[in-house]
Coordinates of C-alpha atoms in Angstrom, one line a residue:
M1 CA 67.5 252.7 139.9
T2 CA 70.8 250.7 140.0
K3 CA 73.8 252.5 141.2
L4 CA 77.5 251.9 141.5
Y5 CA 78.6 252.7 145.0
V6 CA 82.2 253.1 146.1
L7 CA 81.9 251.9 149.7
S8 CA 85.6 252.4 150.8
G9 CA 89.0 253.3 149.8
R10 CA 90.3 256.7 148.2
G11 CA 87.2 256.7 145.9
K12 CA 84.9 256.5 148.6
D13 CA 81.7 258.6 148.8
R14 CA 81.0 258.1 145.1
S15 CA 78.3 256.7 143.1
V16 CA 77.1 256.8 139.4
D17 CA 73.8 255.9 138.2
Y18 CA 73.6 252.9 136.0
N19 CA 72.1 253.6 132.7
N20 CA 73.0 250.8 130.5
D21 CA 76.1 252.3 129.5
A22 CA 79.1 250.6 130.4
I23 CA 81.1 252.0 133.7
F24 CA 84.8 252.4 133.8
I25 CA 86.8 252.5 136.9
G26 CA 90.6 253.5 137.3
R27 CA 93.2 256.0 138.5
S28 CA 93.0 257.9 135.0
F29 CA 90.5 261.1 135.1
H30 CA 89.1 259.3 131.8
N31 CA 87.3 257.1 133.7
D32 CA 83.5 257.3 135.0
I33 CA 84.9 256.8 138.5
Q34 CA 88.3 257.9 139.2
T35 CA 90.4 256.7 142.2
R36 CA 93.8 257.7 143.3
D37 CA 94.7 254.3 144.7
R38 CA 98.2 253.3 143.6
F39 CA 96.9 249.5 143.6
V40 CA 94.4 250.4 140.9
S41 CA 95.4 250.5 137.3
R42 CA 94.7 253.5 134.8
T43 CA 91.8 251.8 133.4
H44 CA 91.2 248.9 135.8
L45 CA 87.5 247.5 135.4
K46 CA 84.5 247.6 133.2
I47 CA 81.0 247.0 134.6
F48 CA 78.3 246.3 131.6
K49 CA 75.0 244.8 131.3
K50 CA 74.0 241.9 128.8
G51 CA 69.9 241.7 129.0
D52 CA 68.9 241.8 132.7
K53 CA 72.4 240.4 133.9
F54 CA 75.5 242.4 135.0
F55 CA 79.0 241.7 134.2
I56 CA 82.4 242.9 135.2
K57 CA 85.6 242.6 133.1
D58 CA 89.2 243.2 134.5
L59 CA 90.9 245.1 131.8
G60 CA 94.4 243.3 132.4
S61 CA 95.1 245.6 135.6
R62 CA 98.3 244.9 137.4
N63 CA 96.9 243.9 140.6
G64 CA 93.6 242.1 139.6
T65 CA 90.0 242.3 140.7
Y66 CA 88.5 240.2 143.6
V67 CA 85.1 238.9 144.3
N68 CA 84.5 236.5 147.3
G69 CA 88.1 236.5 148.2
K70 CA 89.2 235.3 144.6
K71 CA 90.8 236.9 141.7
I72 CA 88.4 236.9 138.7
V73 CA 90.2 235.8 135.2
P74 CA 91.7 239.1 133.5
A75 CA 89.5 240.1 130.1
L76 CA 87.1 237.8 130.5
P77 CA 83.2 238.7 131.5
F78 CA 82.2 237.7 134.9
Q79 CA 78.6 237.7 136.0
I80 CA 78.3 240.0 139.1
E81 CA 75.2 239.9 141.6
K82 CA 73.7 243.2 143.1
D83 CA 75.0 244.0 146.4
L84 CA 78.1 241.5 146.1
P85 CA 81.4 243.4 147.0
I86 CA 83.8 244.0 144.4
V87 CA 87.5 244.7 145.6
I88 CA 90.1 246.6 143.3
G89 CA 93.0 247.8 145.1
M90 CA 91.9 249.1 148.6
N91 CA 88.5 250.0 147.3
V92 CA 85.3 248.2 147.8
I93 CA 82.6 248.8 145.3
C94 CA 79.0 247.4 144.6
L95 CA 75.9 247.6 142.3
S96 CA 73.1 248.1 144.1
E97 CA 69.3 249.2 144.3
R98 CA 69.3 249.4 148.1
P99 CA 67.6 252.9 149.3
T100 CA 69.8 255.7 149.9
E101 CA 69.2 255.6 153.8
I102 CA 70.7 252.3 153.8
V103 CA 73.7 252.6 151.5
L104 CA 74.9 256.2 152.5
P105 CA 75.7 255.3 156.2
L106 CA 78.0 252.4 154.7
M107 CA 79.6 255.0 152.6
H108 CA 80.6 257.2 155.4
S109 CA 81.7 254.2 157.7
I110 CA 85.2 255.3 158.0
D111 CA 86.9 258.7 157.6
P112 CA 90.5 259.1 156.4
V113 CA 92.7 258.8 159.1
Q114 CA 95.8 260.7 160.0
I115 CA 98.7 258.4 161.0
I116 CA 101.3 259.1 163.9
R117 CA 104.6 257.6 162.9
K118 CA 107.9 257.3 165.0
Q119 CA 111.6 256.9 163.6
G120 CA 110.4 255.2 160.4
A121 CA 107.5 253.0 159.2
G122 CA 109.5 249.5 159.5
V123 CA 109.2 246.5 157.4
S124 CA 108.0 243.1 158.1
D125 CA 109.8 240.1 156.5
G126 CA 107.0 238.0 157.7
R127 CA 105.0 237.7 154.4
P128 CA 105.7 238.4 150.8
M129 CA 105.3 242.2 149.8
T130 CA 102.7 241.8 147.6
S131 CA 99.0 243.3 147.4
E132 CA 97.4 240.2 146.2
N133 CA 96.9 238.8 149.5
N134 CA 95.7 242.0 151.0
M135 CA 93.0 242.4 148.2
A136 CA 91.9 238.9 148.7
L137 CA 91.7 239.8 152.5
I138 CA 89.4 242.5 152.1
S139 CA 87.3 240.8 149.5
K140 CA 86.5 237.9 152.1
V141 CA 85.8 240.5 154.8
A142 CA 83.7 242.4 152.7
G143 CA 81.7 239.4 151.5
L144 CA 81.1 238.6 155.1
L145 CA 78.6 241.8 155.1
M146 CA 76.4 240.1 152.7
K147 CA 76.0 236.9 154.7
P148 CA 72.9 236.6 157.3
L149 CA 75.6 236.8 160.1
G150 CA 75.5 238.6 163.6
L151 CA 77.9 241.3 164.5
R152 CA 79.8 239.4 166.7
E153 CA 80.4 236.6 164.1
I154 CA 81.4 239.2 161.4
L155 CA 83.9 240.7 163.6
D156 CA 85.2 237.2 164.9
K157 CA 85.7 236.0 161.2
T158 CA 87.2 239.4 160.4
L159 CA 89.9 239.1 162.9
S160 CA 90.7 235.4 162.3
H161 CA 91.4 236.3 158.8
T162 CA 93.4 239.4 159.8
L163 CA 95.6 237.2 162.0
N164 CA 95.9 234.6 159.3
L165 CA 97.3 237.0 156.8
L166 CA 99.5 239.1 159.3
K167 CA 101.4 236.3 161.1
R168 CA 103.6 238.6 163.2
V169 CA 100.7 240.1 164.8
D170 CA 99.8 238.4 168.1
R171 CA 96.2 239.6 168.8
A172 CA 93.6 241.7 167.1
V173 CA 90.8 243.3 169.1
V174 CA 87.4 245.3 168.2
I175 CA 86.6 247.9 170.9
L176 CA 83.4 249.7 170.7
V177 CA 82.3 253.0 172.2
D178 CA 78.9 253.3 173.7
R179 CA 76.8 256.2 172.0
E180 CA 75.2 257.2 175.1
T181 CA 77.8 256.8 177.6
G182 CA 80.9 257.3 175.7
E183 CA 82.6 254.4 177.7
I184 CA 84.5 251.7 175.7
F185 CA 84.4 248.2 176.0
E186 CA 85.7 245.2 174.3
I187 CA 83.6 243.3 172.0
I188 CA 85.9 240.6 170.7
S189 CA 89.5 239.7 170.5
K190 CA 91.2 237.0 168.8
F191 CA 94.9 235.6 169.4
Q192 CA 97.3 234.1 167.0
T193 CA 97.4 230.3 167.0
G194 CA 100.3 229.1 169.4
I195 CA 100.1 231.8 171.8
K196 CA 100.2 229.9 175.0
R197 CA 99.4 232.9 177.6
P198 CA 96.9 235.2 176.0
Y199 CA 97.3 238.5 177.6
A200 CA 94.2 240.5 178.7
M201 CA 95.0 244.2 178.8
C202 CA 95.0 246.6 175.5
G203 CA 97.1 249.6 175.6
R204 CA 94.2 251.9 177.1
T205 CA 95.9 255.0 176.8
I206 CA 96.3 254.5 173.0
V207 CA 92.9 253.0 172.7
D208 CA 91.6 256.3 174.6
R209 CA 93.6 258.5 172.6
V210 CA 92.3 257.0 169.0
A211 CA 88.8 257.0 170.4
Q212 CA 88.8 260.5 171.4
T213 CA 90.8 262.1 168.6
G214 CA 89.7 259.8 165.6
T215 CA 93.4 259.8 164.9
A216 CA 95.3 256.4 164.2
V217 CA 98.5 255.4 166.0
V218 CA 101.2 253.0 164.5
M219 CA 104.3 252.0 166.4
T220 CA 106.5 249.9 164.8
D221 CA 109.1 249.2 167.8
I222 CA 107.7 250.4 171.3
Q223 CA 111.1 249.3 172.9
K224 CA 113.0 251.9 170.8
E225 CA 110.3 254.9 170.6
G226 CA 110.0 257.5 173.3
F227 CA 106.2 257.7 172.9
D228 CA 104.6 260.2 175.5
D229 CA 103.3 259.1 178.5
F230 CA 102.4 255.4 177.6
S231 CA 105.3 253.8 176.0
E232 CA 106.8 253.0 179.5
T233 CA 103.5 251.1 180.3
M234 CA 103.6 249.3 176.9
K235 CA 107.3 248.3 177.5
L236 CA 106.4 246.7 180.8
R237 CA 103.9 244.6 179.0
N238 CA 106.4 243.9 176.6
V239 CA 104.3 245.0 173.5
R240 CA 106.8 245.5 170.8
S241 CA 104.5 246.7 167.8
V242 CA 100.9 248.3 167.9
A243 CA 98.4 249.6 165.5
C244 CA 95.1 251.3 166.5
L245 CA 92.7 252.7 163.9
P246 CA 89.4 254.4 164.7
L247 CA 86.0 252.9 163.5
M248 CA 84.1 255.9 162.1
S249 CA 80.4 256.1 161.4
K250 CA 78.7 259.4 160.2
S251 CA 81.9 261.3 161.4
Q252 CA 81.7 259.7 165.0
V253 CA 84.0 257.4 166.3
R254 CA 82.1 254.1 167.2
G255 CA 85.2 252.0 168.2
V256 CA 88.7 251.2 167.4
L257 CA 90.5 248.2 165.7
Y258 CA 93.7 247.4 167.9
L259 CA 96.3 245.0 166.8
D260 CA 99.6 244.3 168.7
S261 CA 102.7 241.9 168.9
N262 CA 104.6 240.8 172.0
R263 CA 107.2 238.9 170.2
V264 CA 109.0 241.0 167.5
P265 CA 109.2 244.6 166.5
N266 CA 108.2 246.0 162.9
A267 CA 105.1 243.6 162.9
F268 CA 103.4 246.1 160.3
R269 CA 104.8 247.6 157.2
G270 CA 103.6 250.6 155.2
D271 CA 100.9 248.8 152.9
D272 CA 99.6 247.5 156.1
L273 CA 98.0 250.6 157.0
S274 CA 95.8 250.8 153.7
L275 CA 94.7 247.1 154.6
L276 CA 93.9 247.9 158.0
T277 CA 92.0 250.8 157.1
A278 CA 90.0 248.9 154.4
L279 CA 89.3 246.4 157.3
G280 CA 88.4 248.9 159.7
S281 CA 85.7 250.2 157.0
S282 CA 84.4 246.6 156.8
A283 CA 83.9 246.6 160.7
A284 CA 82.2 250.0 160.7
M285 CA 80.0 248.6 158.0
A286 CA 78.9 245.7 160.1
M287 CA 78.5 248.0 163.2
E288 CA 76.1 250.4 161.2
N289 CA 74.2 247.4 159.6
A290 CA 73.7 246.0 163.0
S291 CA 72.5 249.4 164.3
L292 CA 70.1 249.9 161.2
V293 CA 68.7 246.5 162.0
S294 CA 68.3 247.0 165.9
N295 CA 66.3 250.4 164.9
E296 CA 63.8 248.8 162.4

């Protein structure tokens, strides 16, 4: 049976059987699936079927609906293939007939994170304050999961897309935790174009803390923040801003997504946290898929 799955975002862990009736998604409780994502309109999206084909229709939402990194035309039916990610706000959804043992791990790929903030959020002036680019990026990254790519290639492209949007971030790294030994190791890192002297070390104490606690850390200006025992080390490395989020699978930390900037403070703004959480969800999905394939 075809189901509509909410793979990430504030409506995560929801699924609805498709029984040939239209399905509505939005912030209002009147919808078949409600999400409290502030980037989602009250009644945002309609999913329906004609013959044996599925269609989606954006109902004139404020922030739009994205498929394959592109915004679909509002009020016009758009034919959608099964298993193709659809992005509304910070939510990734899809229609699928995949067995529960495959889909459910993806739905649990990242847990809600608690955020540590010091001395205000900080606002970046490096790109427009719009959710459109964020949602287009989430759509592109989610689309990578549907392609026959290896884990390293998916993560490499994810980090490249991220740096292309977050211009003030100098480096993005995915670090994994070995399930058996608990040791952490870097799987891949990417630097912003133009960085002449790539620096090797991440903030290991921050990475360890996030890996051990499953709690995200966001520091907007390390030069001004007295952040326990590791701020001095980060200052010596000239790191100005850092964000580190856990990658969760089945309530266990599988790794972390780490980003920092050596050039400027306030490399992250408030909305970037939702963006990074969604990207972390996609990275965790990729790791879970790789694990499922290796165990077959």
